[in-house]
PDB file of C-alpha atoms in Angstrom:
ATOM      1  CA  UNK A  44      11.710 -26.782 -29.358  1.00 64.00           C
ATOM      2  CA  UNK A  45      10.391 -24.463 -32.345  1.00 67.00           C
ATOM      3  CA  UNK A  46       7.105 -24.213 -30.477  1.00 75.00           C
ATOM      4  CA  UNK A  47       8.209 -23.625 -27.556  1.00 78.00           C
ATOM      5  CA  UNK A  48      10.800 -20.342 -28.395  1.00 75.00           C
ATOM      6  CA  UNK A  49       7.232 -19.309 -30.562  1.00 79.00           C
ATOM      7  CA  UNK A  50       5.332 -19.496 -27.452  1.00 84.00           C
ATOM      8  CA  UNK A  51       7.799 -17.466 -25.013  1.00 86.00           C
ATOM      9  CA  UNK A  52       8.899 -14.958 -27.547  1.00 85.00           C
ATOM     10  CA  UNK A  53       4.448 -14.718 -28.075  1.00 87.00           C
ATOM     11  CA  UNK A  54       4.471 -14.653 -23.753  1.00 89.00           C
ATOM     12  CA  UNK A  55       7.024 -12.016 -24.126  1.00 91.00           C
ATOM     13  CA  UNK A  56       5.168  -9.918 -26.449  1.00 90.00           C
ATOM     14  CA  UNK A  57       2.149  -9.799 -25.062  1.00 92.00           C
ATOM     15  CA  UNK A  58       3.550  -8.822 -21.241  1.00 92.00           C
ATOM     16  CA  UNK A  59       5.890  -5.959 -23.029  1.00 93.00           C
ATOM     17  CA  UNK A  60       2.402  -4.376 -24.816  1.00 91.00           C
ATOM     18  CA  UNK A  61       0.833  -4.707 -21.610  1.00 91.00           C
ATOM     19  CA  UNK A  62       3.895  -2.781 -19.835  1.00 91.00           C
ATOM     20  CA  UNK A  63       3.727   0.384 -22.865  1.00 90.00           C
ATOM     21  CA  UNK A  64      -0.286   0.333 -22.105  1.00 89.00           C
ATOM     22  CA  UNK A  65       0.180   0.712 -18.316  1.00 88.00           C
ATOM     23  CA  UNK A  66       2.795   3.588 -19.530  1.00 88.00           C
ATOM     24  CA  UNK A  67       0.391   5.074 -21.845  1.00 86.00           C
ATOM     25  CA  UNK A  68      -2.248   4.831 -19.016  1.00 84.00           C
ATOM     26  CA  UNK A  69      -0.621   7.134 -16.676  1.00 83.00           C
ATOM     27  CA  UNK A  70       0.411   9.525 -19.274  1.00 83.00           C
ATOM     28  CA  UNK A  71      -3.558   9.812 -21.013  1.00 79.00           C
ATOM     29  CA  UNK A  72      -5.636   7.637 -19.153  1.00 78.00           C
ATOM     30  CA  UNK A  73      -7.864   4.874 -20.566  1.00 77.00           C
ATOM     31  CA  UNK A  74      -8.607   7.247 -22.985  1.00 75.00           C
ATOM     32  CA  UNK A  75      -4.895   7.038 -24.344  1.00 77.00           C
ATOM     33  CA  UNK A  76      -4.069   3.391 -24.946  1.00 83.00           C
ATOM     34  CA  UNK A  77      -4.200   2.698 -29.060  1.00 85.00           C
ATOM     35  CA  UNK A  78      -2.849  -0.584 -29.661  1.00 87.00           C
ATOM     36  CA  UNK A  79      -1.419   1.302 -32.578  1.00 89.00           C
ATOM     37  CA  UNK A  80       0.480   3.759 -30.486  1.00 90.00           C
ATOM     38  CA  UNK A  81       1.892   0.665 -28.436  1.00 90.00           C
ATOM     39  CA  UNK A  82       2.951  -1.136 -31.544  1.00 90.00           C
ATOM     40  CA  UNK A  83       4.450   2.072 -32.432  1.00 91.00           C
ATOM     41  CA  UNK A  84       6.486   2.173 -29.366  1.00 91.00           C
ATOM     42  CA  UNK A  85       7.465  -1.602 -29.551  1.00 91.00           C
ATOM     43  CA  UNK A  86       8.917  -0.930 -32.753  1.00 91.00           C
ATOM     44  CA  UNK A  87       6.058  -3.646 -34.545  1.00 89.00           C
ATOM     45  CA  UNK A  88       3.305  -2.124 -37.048  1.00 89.00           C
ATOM     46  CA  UNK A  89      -0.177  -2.160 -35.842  1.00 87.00           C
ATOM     47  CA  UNK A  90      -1.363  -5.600 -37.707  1.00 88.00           C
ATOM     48  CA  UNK A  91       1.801  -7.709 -36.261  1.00 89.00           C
ATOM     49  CA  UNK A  92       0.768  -6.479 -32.801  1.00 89.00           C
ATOM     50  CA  UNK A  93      -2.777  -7.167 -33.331  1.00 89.00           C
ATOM     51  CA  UNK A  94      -1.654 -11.049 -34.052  1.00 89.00           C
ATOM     52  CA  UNK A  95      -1.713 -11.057 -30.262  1.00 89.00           C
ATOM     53  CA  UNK A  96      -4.146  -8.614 -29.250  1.00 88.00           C
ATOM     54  CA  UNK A  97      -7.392  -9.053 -31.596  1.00 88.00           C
ATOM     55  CA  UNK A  98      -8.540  -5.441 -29.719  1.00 88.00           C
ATOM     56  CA  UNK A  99      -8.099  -2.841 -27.856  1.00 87.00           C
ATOM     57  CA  UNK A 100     -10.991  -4.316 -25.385  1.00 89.00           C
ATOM     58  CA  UNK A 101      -9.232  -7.415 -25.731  1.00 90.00           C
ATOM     59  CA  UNK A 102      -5.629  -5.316 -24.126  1.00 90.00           C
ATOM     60  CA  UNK A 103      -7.713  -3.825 -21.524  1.00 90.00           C
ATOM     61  CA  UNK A 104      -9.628  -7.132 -20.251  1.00 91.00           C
ATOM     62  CA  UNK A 105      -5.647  -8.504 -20.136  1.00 91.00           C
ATOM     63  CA  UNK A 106      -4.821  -5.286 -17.463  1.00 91.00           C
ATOM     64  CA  UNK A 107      -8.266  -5.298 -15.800  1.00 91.00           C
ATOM     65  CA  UNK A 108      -7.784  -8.788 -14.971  1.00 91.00           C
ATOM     66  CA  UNK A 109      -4.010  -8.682 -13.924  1.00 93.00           C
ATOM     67  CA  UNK A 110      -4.582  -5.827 -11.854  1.00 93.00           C
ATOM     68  CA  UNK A 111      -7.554  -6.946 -10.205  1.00 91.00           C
ATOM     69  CA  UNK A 112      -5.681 -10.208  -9.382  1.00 91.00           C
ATOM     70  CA  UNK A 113      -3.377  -8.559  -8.020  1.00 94.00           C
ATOM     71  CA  UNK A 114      -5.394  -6.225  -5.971  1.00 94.00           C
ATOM     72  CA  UNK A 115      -7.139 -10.034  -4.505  1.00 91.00           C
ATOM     73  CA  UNK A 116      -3.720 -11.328  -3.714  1.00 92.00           C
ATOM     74  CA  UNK A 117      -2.888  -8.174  -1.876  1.00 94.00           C
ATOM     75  CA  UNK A 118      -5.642  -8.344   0.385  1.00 93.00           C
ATOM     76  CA  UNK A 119      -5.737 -12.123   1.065  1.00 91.00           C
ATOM     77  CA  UNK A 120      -2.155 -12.039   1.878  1.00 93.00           C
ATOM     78  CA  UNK A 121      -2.932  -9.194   4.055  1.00 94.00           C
ATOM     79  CA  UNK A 122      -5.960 -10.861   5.485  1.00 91.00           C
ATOM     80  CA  UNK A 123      -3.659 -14.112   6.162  1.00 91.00           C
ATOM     81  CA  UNK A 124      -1.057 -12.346   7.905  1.00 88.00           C
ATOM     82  CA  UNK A 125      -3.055 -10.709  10.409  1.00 90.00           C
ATOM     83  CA  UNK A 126      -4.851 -12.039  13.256  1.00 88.00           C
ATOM     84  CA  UNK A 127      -8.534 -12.226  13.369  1.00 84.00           C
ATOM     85  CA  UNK A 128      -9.520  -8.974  15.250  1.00 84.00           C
ATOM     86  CA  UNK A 129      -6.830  -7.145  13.188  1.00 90.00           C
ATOM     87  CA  UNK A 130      -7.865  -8.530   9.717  1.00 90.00           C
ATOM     88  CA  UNK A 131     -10.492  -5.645   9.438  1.00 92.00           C
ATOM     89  CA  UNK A 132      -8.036  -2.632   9.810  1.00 94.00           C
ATOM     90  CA  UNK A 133      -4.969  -4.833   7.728  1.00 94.00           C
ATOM     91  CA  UNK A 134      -7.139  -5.288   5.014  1.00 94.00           C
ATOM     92  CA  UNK A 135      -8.033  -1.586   4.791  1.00 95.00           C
ATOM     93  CA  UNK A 136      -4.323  -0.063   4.690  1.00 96.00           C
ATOM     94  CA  UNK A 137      -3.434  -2.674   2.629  1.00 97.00           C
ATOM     95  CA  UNK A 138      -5.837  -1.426   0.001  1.00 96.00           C
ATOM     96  CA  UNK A 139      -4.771   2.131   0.375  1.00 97.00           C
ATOM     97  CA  UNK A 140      -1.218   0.990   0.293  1.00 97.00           C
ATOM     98  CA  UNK A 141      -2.078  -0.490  -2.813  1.00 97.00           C
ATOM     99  CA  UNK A 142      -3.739   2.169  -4.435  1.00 97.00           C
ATOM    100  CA  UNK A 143      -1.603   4.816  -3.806  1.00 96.00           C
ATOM    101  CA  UNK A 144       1.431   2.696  -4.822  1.00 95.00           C
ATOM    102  CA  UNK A 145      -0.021   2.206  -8.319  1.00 93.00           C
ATOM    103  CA  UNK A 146      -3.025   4.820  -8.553  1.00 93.00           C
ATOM    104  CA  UNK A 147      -3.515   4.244 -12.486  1.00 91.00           C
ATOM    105  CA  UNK A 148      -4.276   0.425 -11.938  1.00 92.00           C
ATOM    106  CA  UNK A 149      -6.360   1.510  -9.131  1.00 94.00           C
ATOM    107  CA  UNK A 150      -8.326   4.018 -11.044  1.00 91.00           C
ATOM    108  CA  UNK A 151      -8.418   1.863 -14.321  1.00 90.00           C
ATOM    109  CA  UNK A 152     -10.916  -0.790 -11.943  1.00 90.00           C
ATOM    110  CA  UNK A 153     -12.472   2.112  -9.962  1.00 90.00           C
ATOM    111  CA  UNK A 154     -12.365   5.043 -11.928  1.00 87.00           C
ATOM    112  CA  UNK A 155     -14.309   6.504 -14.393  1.00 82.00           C
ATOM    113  CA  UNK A 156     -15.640   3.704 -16.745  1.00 82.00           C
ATOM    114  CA  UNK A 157     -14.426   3.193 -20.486  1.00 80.00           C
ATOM    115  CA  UNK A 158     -16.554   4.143 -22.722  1.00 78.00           C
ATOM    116  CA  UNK A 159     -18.055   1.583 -24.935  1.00 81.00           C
ATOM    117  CA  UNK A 160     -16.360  -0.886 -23.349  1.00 83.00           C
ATOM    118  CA  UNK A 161     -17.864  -4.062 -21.449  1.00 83.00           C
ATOM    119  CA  UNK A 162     -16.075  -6.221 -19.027  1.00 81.00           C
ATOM    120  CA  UNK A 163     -16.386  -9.935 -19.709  1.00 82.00           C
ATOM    121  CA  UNK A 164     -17.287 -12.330 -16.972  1.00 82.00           C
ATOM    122  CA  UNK A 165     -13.881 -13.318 -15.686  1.00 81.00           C
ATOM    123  CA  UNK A 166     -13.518  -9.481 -14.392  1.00 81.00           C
ATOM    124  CA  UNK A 167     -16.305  -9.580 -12.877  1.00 79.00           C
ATOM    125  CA  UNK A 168     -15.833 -12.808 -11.438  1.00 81.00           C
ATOM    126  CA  UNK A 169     -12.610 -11.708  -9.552  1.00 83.00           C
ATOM    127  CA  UNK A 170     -14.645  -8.293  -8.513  1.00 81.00           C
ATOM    128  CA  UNK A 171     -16.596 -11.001  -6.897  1.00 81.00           C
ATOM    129  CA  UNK A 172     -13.744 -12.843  -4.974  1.00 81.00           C
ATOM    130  CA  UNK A 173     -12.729  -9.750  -3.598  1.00 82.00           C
ATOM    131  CA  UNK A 174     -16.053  -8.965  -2.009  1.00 80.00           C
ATOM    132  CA  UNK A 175     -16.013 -12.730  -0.320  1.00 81.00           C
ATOM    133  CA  UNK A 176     -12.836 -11.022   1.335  1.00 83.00           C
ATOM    134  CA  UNK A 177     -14.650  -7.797   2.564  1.00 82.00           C
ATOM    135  CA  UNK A 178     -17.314 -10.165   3.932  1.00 81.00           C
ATOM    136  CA  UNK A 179     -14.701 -12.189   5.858  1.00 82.00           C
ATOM    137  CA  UNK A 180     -13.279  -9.107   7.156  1.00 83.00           C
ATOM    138  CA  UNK A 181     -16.482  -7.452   8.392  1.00 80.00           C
ATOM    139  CA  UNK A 182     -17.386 -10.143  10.037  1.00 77.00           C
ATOM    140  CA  UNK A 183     -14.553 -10.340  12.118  1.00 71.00           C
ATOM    141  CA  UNK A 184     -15.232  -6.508  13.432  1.00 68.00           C
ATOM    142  CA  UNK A 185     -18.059  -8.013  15.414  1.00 49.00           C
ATOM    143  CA  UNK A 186     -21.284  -9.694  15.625  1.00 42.00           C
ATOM    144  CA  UNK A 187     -24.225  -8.866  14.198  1.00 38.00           C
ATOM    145  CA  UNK A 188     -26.751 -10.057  16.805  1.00 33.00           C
ATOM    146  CA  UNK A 189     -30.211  -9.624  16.275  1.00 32.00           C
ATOM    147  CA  UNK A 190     -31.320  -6.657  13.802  1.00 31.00           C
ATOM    148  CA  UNK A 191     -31.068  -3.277  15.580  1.00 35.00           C
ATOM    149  CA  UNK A 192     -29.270  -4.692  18.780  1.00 40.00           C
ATOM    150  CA  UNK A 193     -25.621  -4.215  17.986  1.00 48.00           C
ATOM    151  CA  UNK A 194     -22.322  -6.554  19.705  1.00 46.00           C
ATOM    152  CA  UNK A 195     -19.395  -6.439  20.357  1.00 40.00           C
ATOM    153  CA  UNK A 196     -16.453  -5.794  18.112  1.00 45.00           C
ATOM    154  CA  UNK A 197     -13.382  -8.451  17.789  1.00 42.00           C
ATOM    155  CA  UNK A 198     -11.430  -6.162  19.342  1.00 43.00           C
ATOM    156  CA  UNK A 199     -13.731  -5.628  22.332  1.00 42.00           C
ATOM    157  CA  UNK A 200     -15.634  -2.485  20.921  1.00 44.00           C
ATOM    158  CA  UNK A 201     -18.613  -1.874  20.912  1.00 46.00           C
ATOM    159  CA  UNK A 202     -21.136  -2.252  18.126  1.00 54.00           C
ATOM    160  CA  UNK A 203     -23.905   0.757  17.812  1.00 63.00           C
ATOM    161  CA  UNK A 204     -26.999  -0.787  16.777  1.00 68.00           C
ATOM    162  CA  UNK A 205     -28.514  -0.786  13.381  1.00 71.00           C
ATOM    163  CA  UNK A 206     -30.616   2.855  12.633  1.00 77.00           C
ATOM    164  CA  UNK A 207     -33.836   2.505  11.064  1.00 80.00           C
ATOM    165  CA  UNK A 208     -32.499   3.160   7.603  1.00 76.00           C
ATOM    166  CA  UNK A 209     -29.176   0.649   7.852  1.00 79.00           C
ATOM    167  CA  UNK A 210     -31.845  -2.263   8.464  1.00 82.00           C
ATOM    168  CA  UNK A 211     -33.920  -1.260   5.819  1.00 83.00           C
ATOM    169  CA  UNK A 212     -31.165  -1.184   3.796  1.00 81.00           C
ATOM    170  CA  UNK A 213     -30.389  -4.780   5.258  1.00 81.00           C
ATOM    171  CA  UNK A 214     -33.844  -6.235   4.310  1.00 81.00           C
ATOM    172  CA  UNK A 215     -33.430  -4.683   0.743  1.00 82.00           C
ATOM    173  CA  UNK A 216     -30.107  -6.784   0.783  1.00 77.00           C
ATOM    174  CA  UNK A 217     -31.169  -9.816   1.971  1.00 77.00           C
ATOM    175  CA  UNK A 218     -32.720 -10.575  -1.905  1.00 68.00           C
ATOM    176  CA  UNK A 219     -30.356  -8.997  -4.133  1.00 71.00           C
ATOM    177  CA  UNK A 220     -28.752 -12.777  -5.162  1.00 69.00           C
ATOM    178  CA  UNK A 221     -25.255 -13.547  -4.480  1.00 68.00           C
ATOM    179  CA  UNK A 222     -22.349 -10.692  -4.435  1.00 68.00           C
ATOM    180  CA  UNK A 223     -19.474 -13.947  -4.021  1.00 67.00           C
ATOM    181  CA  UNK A 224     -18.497 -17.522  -4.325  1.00 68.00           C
ATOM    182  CA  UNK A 225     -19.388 -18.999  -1.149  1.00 66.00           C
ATOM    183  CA  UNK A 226     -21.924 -18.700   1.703  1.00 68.00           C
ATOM    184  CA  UNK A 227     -24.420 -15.947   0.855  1.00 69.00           C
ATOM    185  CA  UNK A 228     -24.077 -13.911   3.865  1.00 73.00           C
ATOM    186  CA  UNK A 229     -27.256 -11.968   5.070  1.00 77.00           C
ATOM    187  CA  UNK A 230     -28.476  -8.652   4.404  1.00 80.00           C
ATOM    188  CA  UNK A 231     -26.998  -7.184   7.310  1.00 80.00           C
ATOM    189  CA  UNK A 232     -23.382  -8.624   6.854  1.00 79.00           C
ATOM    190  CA  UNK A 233     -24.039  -7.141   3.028  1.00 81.00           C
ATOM    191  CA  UNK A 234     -24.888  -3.428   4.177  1.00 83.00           C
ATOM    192  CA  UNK A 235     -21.977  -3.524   6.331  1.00 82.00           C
ATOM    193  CA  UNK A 236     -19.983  -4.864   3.817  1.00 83.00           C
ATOM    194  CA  UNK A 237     -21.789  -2.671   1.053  1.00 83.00           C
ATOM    195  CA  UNK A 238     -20.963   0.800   3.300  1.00 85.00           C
ATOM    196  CA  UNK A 239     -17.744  -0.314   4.492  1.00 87.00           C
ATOM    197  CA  UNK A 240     -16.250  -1.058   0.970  1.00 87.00           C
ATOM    198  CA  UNK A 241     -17.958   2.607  -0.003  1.00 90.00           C
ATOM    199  CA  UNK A 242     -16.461   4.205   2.696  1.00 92.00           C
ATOM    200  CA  UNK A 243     -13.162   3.419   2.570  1.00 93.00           C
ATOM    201  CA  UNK A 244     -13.340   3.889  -1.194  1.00 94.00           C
ATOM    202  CA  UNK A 245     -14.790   6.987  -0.873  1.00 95.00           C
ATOM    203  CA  UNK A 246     -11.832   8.593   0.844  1.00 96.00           C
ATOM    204  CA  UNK A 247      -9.026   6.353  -1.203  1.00 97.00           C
ATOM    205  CA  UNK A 248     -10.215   7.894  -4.413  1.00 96.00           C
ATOM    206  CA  UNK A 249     -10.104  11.388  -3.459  1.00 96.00           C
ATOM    207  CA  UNK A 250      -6.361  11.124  -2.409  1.00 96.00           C
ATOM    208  CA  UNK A 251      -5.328   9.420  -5.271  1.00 94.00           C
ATOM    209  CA  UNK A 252      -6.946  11.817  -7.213  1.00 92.00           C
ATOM    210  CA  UNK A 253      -5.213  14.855  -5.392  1.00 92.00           C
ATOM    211  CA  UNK A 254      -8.473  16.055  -4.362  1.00 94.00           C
ATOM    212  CA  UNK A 255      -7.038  16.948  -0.344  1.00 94.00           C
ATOM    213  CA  UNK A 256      -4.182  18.871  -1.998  1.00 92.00           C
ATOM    214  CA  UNK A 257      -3.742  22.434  -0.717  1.00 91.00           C
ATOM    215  CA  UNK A 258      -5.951  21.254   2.578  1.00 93.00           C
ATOM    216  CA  UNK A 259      -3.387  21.469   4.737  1.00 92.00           C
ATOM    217  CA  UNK A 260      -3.575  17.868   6.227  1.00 91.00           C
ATOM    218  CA  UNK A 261      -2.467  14.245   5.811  1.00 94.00           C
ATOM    219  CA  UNK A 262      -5.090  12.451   4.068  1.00 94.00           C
ATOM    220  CA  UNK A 263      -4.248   8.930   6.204  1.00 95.00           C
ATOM    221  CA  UNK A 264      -4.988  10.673   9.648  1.00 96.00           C
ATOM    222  CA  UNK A 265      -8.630  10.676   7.606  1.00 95.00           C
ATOM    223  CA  UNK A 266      -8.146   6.990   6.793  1.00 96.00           C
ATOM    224  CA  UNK A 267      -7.387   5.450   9.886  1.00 95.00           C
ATOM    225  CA  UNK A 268     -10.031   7.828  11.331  1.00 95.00           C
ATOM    226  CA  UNK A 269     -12.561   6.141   9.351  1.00 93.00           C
ATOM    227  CA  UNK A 270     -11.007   2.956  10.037  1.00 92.00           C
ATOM    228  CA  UNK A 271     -11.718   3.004  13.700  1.00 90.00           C
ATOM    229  CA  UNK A 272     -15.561   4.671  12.623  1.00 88.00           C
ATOM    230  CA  UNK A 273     -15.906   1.230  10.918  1.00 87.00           C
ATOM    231  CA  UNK A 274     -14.828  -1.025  13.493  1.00 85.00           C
ATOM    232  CA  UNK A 275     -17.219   0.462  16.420  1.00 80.00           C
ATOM    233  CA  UNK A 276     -20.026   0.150  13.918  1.00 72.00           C
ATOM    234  CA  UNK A 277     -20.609   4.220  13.527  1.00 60.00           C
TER     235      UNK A 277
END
């Protein structure tokens, strides 16, 4: 009975730290989060608080990991939900949803890194389940066909052919090693993949930055514009 009150109250603890951290990250950034300062706000000294946390890296390998589980749930449920030749454009919002919803988690996995800091394998190992996803939703945009000849889209568009420099970029792909737990898709499924997951990315971190403020426009017009520049293979 002892044990277990020790182990909930230590369960408690640790989820309440992580909660002032995620505080302190919107207020300074990575920069900001001192285990002291959290202590501090918890109302615990700095040693009783690093009883559960041996280190700051140790704090921030706890949030990298929640919120990049969470970020893999979001999109597989996402992905489940939808049918196949609308998994490509449901995974997409949902992503956005999910970054602009929370943009501190988002930018704390694909912001600017922390210095000095190196993520163990278990991050990267859940980076790598999400990629499987991106795979299994590119490939339900449309066939690749042979190199160069296009296909047809899951929704019935069609696919532009591969330029000269996308199947270079293919063969470069084809012997990079695995990106995911599973089948080792090709190179061509990988530079899809590869610009697809840069693309969308690309304009995701720019509004959750604030970086179309002042331009006059809604920033998700841009989104789904890119979207449907995705699914026709352009």
């Amino acid at each position: 009975m002892a044990t277990a009150r020790r182990e909930r109250y230590r369960k408690q603890t640790r989820e309440e730290a992580k909660a002032v951290a995620l505080a302190q990250l919107s207020e300074s950034g990575t920069a900001g989060i001192s285990v002291n300062a959290i202590a501090k706000a918890m109302g615990m000294t700095g040693p009783a608080l690093y009883r559960y946390f041996a280190s700051r890296d140790e704090l921030l390998t706890e949030l990298i990991t929640d919120t990049y589980r969470d970020l893999a749930e979001t999109l597989a449920r996402a992905v489940a939900d939808a049918a196949p030749a609308d998994r490509f454009r449901a995974l997409a919002r949902a992503l956005r949803d999910w970054a602009k919803r929370q943009p501190d988690r988002y930018l704390l996995i694909y912001g600017t890194p922390v210095p000095g800091y190196h993520a163990p394998p278990e991050t990267t190992e859940i980076a790598a389940g999400l990629m499987r996803t991106i795979f299994d939703a590119c490939a339900t945009v449309g066939e690749a066909g042979e190199a160069g000849g296009g296909g047809v889209g899951a929704d019935g568009s069609r696919q532009q052919p591969l330029t000269e420099l996308e199947a270079e970029l293919a063969r470069h792909l084809e012997g990079t090693g695995p990106w995911g737990p599973g089948e080792e898709p090709g190179g061509e499924m990988k530079g899809r993949a590869l610009r697809t997951w840069t693309r969308l990315h690309g304009v995701i971190s720019l509004d959750v930055q604030g970086q179309f403020t002042g331009m006059g426009f809604d920033p998700s017009v841009l989104f789904e514009a890119e979207i449907d520049a995705l699914v026709r293979g352009g």
